[in-house]
mmCIF file of C-alpha atoms and ligand atoms in Angstrom:
data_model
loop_
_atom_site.group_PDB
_atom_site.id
_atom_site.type_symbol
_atom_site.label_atom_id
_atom_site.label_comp_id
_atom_site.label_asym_id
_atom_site.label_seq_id
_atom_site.Cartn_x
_atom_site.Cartn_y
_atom_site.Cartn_z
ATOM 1 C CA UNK A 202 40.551 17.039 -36.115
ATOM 2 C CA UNK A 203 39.935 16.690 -32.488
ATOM 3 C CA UNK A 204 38.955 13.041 -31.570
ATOM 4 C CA UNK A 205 35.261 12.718 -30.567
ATOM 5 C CA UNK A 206 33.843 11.309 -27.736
ATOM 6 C CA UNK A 207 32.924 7.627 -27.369
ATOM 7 C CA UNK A 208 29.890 7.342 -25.076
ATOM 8 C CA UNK A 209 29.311 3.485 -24.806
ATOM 9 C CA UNK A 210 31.113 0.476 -26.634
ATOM 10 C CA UNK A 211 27.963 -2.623 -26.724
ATOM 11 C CA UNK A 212 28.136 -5.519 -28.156
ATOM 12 C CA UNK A 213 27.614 -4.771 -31.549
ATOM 13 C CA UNK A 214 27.341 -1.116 -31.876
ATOM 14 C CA UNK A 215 29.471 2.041 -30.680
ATOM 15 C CA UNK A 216 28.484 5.151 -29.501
ATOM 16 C CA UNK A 217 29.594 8.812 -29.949
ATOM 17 C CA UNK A 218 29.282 12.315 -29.284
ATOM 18 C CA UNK A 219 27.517 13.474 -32.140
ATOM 19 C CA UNK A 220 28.559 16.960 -34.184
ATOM 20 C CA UNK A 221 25.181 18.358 -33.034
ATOM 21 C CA UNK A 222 23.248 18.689 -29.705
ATOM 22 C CA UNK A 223 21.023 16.060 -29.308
ATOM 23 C CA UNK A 224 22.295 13.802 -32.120
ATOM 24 C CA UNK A 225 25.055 10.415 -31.544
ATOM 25 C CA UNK A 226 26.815 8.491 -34.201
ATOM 26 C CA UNK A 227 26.258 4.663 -34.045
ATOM 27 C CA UNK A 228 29.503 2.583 -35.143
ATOM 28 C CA UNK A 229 28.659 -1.009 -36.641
ATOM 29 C CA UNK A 230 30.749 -2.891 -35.432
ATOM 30 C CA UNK A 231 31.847 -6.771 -37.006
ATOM 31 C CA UNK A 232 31.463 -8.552 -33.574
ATOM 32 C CA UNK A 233 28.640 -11.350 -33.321
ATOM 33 C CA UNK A 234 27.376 -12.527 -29.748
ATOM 34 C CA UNK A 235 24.585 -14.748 -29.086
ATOM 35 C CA UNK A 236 23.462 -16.095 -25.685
ATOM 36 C CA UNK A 237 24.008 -13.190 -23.721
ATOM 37 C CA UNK A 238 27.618 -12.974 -25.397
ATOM 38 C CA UNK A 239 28.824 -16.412 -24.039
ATOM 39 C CA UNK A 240 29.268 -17.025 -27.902
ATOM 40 C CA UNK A 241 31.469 -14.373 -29.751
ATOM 41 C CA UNK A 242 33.081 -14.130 -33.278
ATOM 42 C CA UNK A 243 33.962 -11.093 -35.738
ATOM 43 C CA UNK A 244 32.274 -11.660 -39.139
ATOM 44 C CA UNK A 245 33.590 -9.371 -41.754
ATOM 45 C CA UNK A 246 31.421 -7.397 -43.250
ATOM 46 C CA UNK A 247 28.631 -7.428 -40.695
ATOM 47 C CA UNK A 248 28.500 -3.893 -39.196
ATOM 48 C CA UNK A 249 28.801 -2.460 -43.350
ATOM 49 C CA UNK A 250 25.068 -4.683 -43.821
ATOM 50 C CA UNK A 251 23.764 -3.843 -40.567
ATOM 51 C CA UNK A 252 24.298 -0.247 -41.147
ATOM 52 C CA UNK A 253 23.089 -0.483 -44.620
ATOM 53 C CA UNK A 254 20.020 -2.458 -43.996
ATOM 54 C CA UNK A 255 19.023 -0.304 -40.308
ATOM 55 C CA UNK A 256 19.309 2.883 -42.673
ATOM 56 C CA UNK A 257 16.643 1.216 -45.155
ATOM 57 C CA UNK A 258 14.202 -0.060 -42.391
ATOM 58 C CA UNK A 259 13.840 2.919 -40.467
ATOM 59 C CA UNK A 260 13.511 5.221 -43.408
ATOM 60 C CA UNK A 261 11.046 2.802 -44.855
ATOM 61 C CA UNK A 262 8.763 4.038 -41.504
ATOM 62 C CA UNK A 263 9.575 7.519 -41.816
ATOM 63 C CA UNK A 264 7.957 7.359 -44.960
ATOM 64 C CA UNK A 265 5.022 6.099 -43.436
ATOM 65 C CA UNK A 266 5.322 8.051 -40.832
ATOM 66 C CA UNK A 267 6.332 5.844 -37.801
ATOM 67 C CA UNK A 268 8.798 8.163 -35.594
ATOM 68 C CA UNK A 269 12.654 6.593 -34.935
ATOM 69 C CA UNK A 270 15.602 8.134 -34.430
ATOM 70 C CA UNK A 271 17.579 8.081 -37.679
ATOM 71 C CA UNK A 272 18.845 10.885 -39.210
ATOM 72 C CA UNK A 273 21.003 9.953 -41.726
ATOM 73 C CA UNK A 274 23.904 7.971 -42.668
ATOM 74 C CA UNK A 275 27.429 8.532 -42.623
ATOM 75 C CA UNK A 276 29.669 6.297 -44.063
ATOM 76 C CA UNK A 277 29.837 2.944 -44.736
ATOM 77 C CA UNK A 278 30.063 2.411 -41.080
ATOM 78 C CA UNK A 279 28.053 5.211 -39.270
ATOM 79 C CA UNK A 280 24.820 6.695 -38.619
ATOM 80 C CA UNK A 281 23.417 10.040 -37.204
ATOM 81 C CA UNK A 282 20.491 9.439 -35.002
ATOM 82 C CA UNK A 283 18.977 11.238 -32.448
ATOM 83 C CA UNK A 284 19.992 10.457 -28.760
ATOM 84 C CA UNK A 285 17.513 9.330 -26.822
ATOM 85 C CA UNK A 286 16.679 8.234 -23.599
ATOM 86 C CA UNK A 287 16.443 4.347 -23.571
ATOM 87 C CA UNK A 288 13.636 2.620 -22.208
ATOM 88 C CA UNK A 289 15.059 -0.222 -20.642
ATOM 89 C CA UNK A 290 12.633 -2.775 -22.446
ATOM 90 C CA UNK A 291 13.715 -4.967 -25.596
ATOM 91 C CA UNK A 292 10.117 -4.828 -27.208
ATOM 92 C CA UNK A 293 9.707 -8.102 -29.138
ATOM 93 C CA UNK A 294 6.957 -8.968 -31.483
ATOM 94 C CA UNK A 295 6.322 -12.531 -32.663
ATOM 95 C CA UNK A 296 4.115 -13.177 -35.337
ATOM 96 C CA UNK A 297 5.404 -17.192 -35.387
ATOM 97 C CA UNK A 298 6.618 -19.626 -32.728
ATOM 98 C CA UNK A 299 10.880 -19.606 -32.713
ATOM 99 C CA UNK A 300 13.445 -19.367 -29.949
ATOM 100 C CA UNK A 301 12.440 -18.783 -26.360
ATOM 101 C CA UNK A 302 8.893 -18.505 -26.805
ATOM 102 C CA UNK A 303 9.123 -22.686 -28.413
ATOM 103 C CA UNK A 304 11.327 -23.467 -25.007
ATOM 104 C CA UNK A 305 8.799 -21.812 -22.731
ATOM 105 C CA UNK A 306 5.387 -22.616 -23.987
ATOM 106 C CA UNK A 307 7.017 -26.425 -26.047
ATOM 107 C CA UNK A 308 5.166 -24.504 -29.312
ATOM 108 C CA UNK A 309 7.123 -26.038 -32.492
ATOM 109 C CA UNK A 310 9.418 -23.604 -34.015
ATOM 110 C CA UNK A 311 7.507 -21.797 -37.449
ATOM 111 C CA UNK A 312 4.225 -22.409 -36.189
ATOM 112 C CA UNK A 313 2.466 -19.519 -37.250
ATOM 113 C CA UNK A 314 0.401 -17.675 -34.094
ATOM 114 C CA UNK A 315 -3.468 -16.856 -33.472
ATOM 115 C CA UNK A 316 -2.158 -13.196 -33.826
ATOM 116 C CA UNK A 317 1.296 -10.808 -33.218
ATOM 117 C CA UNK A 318 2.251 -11.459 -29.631
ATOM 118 C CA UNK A 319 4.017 -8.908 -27.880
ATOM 119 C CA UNK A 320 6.241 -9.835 -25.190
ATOM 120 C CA UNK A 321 8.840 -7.075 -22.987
ATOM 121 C CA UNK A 322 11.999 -7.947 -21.827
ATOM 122 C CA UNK A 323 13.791 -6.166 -18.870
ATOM 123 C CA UNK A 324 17.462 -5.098 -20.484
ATOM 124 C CA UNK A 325 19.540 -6.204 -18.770
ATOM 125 C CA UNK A 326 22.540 -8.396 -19.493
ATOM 126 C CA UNK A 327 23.726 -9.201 -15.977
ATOM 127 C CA UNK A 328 20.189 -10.904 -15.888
ATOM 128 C CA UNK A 329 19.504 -12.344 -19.126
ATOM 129 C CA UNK A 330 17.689 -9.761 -20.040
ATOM 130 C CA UNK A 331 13.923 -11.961 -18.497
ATOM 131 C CA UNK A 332 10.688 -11.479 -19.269
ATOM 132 C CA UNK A 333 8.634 -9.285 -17.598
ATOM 133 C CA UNK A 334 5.113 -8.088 -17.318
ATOM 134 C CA UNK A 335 3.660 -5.041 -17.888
ATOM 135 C CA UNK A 336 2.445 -5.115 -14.297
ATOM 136 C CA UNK A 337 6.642 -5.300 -13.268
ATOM 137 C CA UNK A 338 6.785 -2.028 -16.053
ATOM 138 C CA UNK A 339 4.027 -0.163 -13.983
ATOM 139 C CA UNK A 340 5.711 -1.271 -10.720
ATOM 140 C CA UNK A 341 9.206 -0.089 -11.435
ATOM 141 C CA UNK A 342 8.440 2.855 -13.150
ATOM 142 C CA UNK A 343 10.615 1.654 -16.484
ATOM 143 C CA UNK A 344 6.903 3.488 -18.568
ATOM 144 C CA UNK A 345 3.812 4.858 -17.927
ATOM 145 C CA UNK A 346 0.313 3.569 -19.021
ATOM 146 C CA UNK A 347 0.124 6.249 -21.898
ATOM 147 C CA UNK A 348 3.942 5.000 -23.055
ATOM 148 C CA UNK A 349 2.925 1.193 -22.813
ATOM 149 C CA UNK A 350 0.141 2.548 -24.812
ATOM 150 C CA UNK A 351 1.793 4.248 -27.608
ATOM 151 C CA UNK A 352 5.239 1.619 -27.269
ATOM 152 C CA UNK A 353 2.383 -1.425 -28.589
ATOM 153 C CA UNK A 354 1.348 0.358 -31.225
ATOM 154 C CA UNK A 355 4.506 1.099 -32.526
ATOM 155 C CA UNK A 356 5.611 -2.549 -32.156
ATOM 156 C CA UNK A 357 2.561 -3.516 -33.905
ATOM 157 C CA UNK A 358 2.820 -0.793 -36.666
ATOM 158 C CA UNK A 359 6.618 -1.841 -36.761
ATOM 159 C CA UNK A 360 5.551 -5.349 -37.426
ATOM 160 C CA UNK A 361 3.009 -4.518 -40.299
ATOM 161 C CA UNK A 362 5.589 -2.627 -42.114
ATOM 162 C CA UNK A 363 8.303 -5.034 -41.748
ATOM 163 C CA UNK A 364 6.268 -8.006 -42.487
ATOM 164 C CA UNK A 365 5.018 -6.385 -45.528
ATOM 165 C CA UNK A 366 8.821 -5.793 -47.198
ATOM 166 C CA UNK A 367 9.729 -8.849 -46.509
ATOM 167 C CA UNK A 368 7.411 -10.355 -47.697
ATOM 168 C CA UNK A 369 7.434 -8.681 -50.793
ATOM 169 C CA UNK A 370 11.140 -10.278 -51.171
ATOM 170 C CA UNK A 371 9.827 -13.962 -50.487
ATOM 171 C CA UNK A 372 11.149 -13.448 -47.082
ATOM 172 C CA UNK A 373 9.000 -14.634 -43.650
ATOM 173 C CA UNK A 374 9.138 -12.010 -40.273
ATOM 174 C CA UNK A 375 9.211 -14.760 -37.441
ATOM 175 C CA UNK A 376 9.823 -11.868 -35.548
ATOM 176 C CA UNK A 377 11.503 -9.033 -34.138
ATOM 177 C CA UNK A 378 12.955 -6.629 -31.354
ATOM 178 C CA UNK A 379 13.017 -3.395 -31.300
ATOM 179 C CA UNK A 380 13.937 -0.633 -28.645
ATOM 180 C CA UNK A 381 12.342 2.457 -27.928
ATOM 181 C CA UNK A 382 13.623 6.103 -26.869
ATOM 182 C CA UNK A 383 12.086 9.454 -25.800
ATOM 183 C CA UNK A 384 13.566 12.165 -27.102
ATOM 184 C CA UNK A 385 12.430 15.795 -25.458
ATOM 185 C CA UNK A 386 11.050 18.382 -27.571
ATOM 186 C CA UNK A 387 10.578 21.442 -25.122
ATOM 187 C CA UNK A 388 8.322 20.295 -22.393
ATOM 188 C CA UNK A 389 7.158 17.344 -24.487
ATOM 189 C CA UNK A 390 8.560 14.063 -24.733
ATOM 190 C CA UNK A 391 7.858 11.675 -27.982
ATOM 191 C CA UNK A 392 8.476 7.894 -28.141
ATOM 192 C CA UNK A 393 10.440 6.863 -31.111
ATOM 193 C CA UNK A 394 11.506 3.463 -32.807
ATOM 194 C CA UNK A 395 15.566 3.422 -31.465
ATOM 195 C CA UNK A 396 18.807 1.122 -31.610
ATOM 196 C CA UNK A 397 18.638 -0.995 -34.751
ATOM 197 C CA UNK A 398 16.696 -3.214 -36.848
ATOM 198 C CA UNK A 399 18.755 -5.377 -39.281
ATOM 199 C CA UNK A 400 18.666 -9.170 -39.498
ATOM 200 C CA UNK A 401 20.483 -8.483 -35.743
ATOM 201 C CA UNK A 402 17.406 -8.809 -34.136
ATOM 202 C CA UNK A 403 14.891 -10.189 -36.356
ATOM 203 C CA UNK A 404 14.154 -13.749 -37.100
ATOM 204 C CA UNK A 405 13.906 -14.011 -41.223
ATOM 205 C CA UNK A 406 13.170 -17.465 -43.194
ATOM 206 C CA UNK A 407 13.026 -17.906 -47.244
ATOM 207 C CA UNK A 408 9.241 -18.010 -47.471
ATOM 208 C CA UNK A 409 9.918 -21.667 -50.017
ATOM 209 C CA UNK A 410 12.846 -23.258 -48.574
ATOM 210 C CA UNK A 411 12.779 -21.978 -44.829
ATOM 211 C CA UNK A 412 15.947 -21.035 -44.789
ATOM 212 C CA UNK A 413 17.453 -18.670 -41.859
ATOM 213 C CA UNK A 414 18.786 -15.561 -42.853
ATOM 214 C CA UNK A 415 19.210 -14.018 -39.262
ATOM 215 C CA UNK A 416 21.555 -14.227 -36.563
ATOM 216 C CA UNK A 417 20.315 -17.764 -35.887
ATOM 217 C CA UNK A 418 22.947 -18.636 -38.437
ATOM 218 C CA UNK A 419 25.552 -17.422 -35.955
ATOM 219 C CA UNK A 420 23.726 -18.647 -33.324
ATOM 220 C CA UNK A 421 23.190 -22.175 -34.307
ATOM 221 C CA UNK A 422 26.407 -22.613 -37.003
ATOM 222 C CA UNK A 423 24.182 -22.629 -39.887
ATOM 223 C CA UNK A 424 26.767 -21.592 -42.150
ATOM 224 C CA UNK A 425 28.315 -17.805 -43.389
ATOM 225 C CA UNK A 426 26.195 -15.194 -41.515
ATOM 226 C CA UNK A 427 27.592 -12.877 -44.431
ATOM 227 C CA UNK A 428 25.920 -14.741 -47.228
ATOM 228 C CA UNK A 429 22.564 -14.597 -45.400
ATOM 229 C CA UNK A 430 22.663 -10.557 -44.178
ATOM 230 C CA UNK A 431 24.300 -10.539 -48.304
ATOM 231 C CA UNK A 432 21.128 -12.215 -49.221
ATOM 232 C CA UNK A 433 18.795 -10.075 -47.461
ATOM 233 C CA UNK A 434 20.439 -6.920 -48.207
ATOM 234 C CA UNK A 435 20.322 -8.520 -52.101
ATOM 235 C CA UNK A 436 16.830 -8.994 -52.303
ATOM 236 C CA UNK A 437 15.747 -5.547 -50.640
ATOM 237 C CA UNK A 438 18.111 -3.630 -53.244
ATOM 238 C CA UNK A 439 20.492 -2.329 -50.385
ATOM 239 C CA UNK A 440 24.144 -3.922 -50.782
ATOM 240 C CA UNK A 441 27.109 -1.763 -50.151
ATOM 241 C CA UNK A 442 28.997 -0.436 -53.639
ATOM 242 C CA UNK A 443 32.080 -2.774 -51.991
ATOM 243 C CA UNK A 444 30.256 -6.092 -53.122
ATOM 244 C CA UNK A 445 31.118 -6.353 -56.437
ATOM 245 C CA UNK A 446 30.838 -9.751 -56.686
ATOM 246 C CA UNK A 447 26.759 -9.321 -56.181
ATOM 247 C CA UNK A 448 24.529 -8.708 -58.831
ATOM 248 C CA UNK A 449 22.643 -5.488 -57.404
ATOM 249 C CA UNK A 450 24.496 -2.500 -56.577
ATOM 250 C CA UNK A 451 23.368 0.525 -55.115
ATOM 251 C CA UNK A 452 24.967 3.343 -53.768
HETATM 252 N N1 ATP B 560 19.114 6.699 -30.390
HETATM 253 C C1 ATP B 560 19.760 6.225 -29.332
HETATM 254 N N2 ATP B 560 20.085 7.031 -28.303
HETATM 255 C C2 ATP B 560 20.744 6.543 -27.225
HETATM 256 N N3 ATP B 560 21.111 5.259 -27.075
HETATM 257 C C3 ATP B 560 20.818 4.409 -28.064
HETATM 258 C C4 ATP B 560 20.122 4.838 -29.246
HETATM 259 N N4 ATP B 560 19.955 3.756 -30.056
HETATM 260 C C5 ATP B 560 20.504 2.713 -29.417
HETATM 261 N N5 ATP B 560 21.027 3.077 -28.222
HETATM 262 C C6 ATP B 560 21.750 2.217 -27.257
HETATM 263 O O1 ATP B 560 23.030 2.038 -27.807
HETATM 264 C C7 ATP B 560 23.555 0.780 -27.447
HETATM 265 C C8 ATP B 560 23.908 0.071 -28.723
HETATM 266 O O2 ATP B 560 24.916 -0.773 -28.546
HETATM 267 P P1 ATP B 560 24.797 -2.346 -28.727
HETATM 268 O O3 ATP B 560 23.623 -2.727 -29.571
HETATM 269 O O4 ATP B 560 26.136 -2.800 -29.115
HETATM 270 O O5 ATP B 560 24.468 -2.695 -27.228
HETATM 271 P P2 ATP B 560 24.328 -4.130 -26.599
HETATM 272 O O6 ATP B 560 25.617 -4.794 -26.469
HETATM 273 O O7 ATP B 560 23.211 -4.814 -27.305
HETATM 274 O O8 ATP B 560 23.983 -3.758 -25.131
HETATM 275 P P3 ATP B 560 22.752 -3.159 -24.429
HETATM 276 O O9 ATP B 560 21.688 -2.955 -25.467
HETATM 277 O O10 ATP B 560 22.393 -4.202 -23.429
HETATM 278 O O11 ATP B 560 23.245 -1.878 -23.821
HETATM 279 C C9 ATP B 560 22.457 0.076 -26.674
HETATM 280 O O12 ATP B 560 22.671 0.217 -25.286
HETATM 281 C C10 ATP B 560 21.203 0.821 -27.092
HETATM 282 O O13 ATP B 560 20.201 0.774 -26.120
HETATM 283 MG MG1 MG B 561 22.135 -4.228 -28.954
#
């Protein structure tokens, strides 16, 4: 079989050529990075739950009909998505105080927020990846009004939807980032949910004990960042077949 094409290696993910136009395979990969990969590690296991548990979010909104770019899964590994074009904004929606926002605005981390906030960050790594306005995403052309427009109300219908399973598992949604790509259909263009959602980018506390389940394990050597994606994975009913040694198993 003739080796396919790799079309970007990230931190976390790779990309190929996928078997049909228009379509790429996404590759979890193991490695962990945190601050803007100054902190790296390979935790086994990671890229199988990430894949697993960015499979069950994002058909979770197809069923309620929020557009994103999966297509299906592959292996234990892989997933077919559409490729899109990425807008160069991490979208992040915060529906308590945690992380940057605490530093910035000295807001305690888990106090809960008048409302969602929804903040853009300009992707890139070289940078930080910094906060930006929407008046800097006008500027700079990154989206137009109508795609600023339809990119918050997909971060806020994203929110509702994820707030609402986790909850449902005794699990809070701090909050989240998501990306967002247009894919082309004839002489339209669509915007869709893209890249990932897994406990990658998504803050996630036990509702009674407050405990992290999220990268902020990693991040702040909490303890076994499998046990807590395990956990998550656990309580939503996804856990890879391999896992024998938890309770719930489903293929
Ligand atoms: N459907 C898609 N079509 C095209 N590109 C995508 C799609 N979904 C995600 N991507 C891109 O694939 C890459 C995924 O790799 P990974 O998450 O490892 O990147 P990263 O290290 O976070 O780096 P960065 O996001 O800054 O490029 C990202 O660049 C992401 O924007
Ligand atoms: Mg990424």
């Amino acid at each position: 079989m003739a080796r396919r094409k790799k079309i970007y290696e990230g931190k976390a993910k790779i990309l190929y050529e996928g078997p049909e136009p228009g379509t790429i395979v996404q590759y979890f990969k193991d490695d962990a990075t945190a601050f803007n990969a100054e902190k790296k590690d390979v935790i086994d296991g990671k890229g199988v739950l990430n894949n697993r548990l960015s499979e069950f979010f994002m058909t979770g909104l197809t069923q309620i009909g929020i557009p994103n770019h999966f297509i299906r899964r592959l292996n234990m590994r892989e997933q077919l998505v559409r490729n899109c074009e990425i807008i160069p904004l991490e979208v992040i929606v915060r529906n308590y105080a945690a992380g940057s926002m605490s530093k910035r605005l000295g807001i305690a981390e888990g106090t809960q927020l008048p409302r969602p906030i929804v903040e853009y960050c300009f992707k890139d790594d070289a940078l930080g990846d910094p906060l930006v306005t929407e008046e800097h995403i006008a500027a700079f052309g990154w989206a137009s009004q109508q795609d600023m427009d339809d990119i918050l109300s997909l971060a806020l219908r994203v929110n509702d939807f994820l707030s609402g399973v986790m909850l449902a598992v005794g699990i809070r949604l701090v909050d989240f980032k998501i990306e967002i790509g247009r894919v082309f259909e004839g002489d339209y263009q669509r915007l869709v949910v893209a890249d990932e959602i897994s406990p990658d980018s998504c803050r996630l506390w036990d509702i009674k004990t407050g405990q992290k389940l999220d990268k902020d394990v990693f991040r702040r050597d909490l303890g076994s960042l499998t046990d807590a994606y395990s956990e998550v994975a656990r309580r939503l009913g996804v856990l890879p077949a391999s896992n024998v040694t938890k309770p719930t198993l489903i293929n």
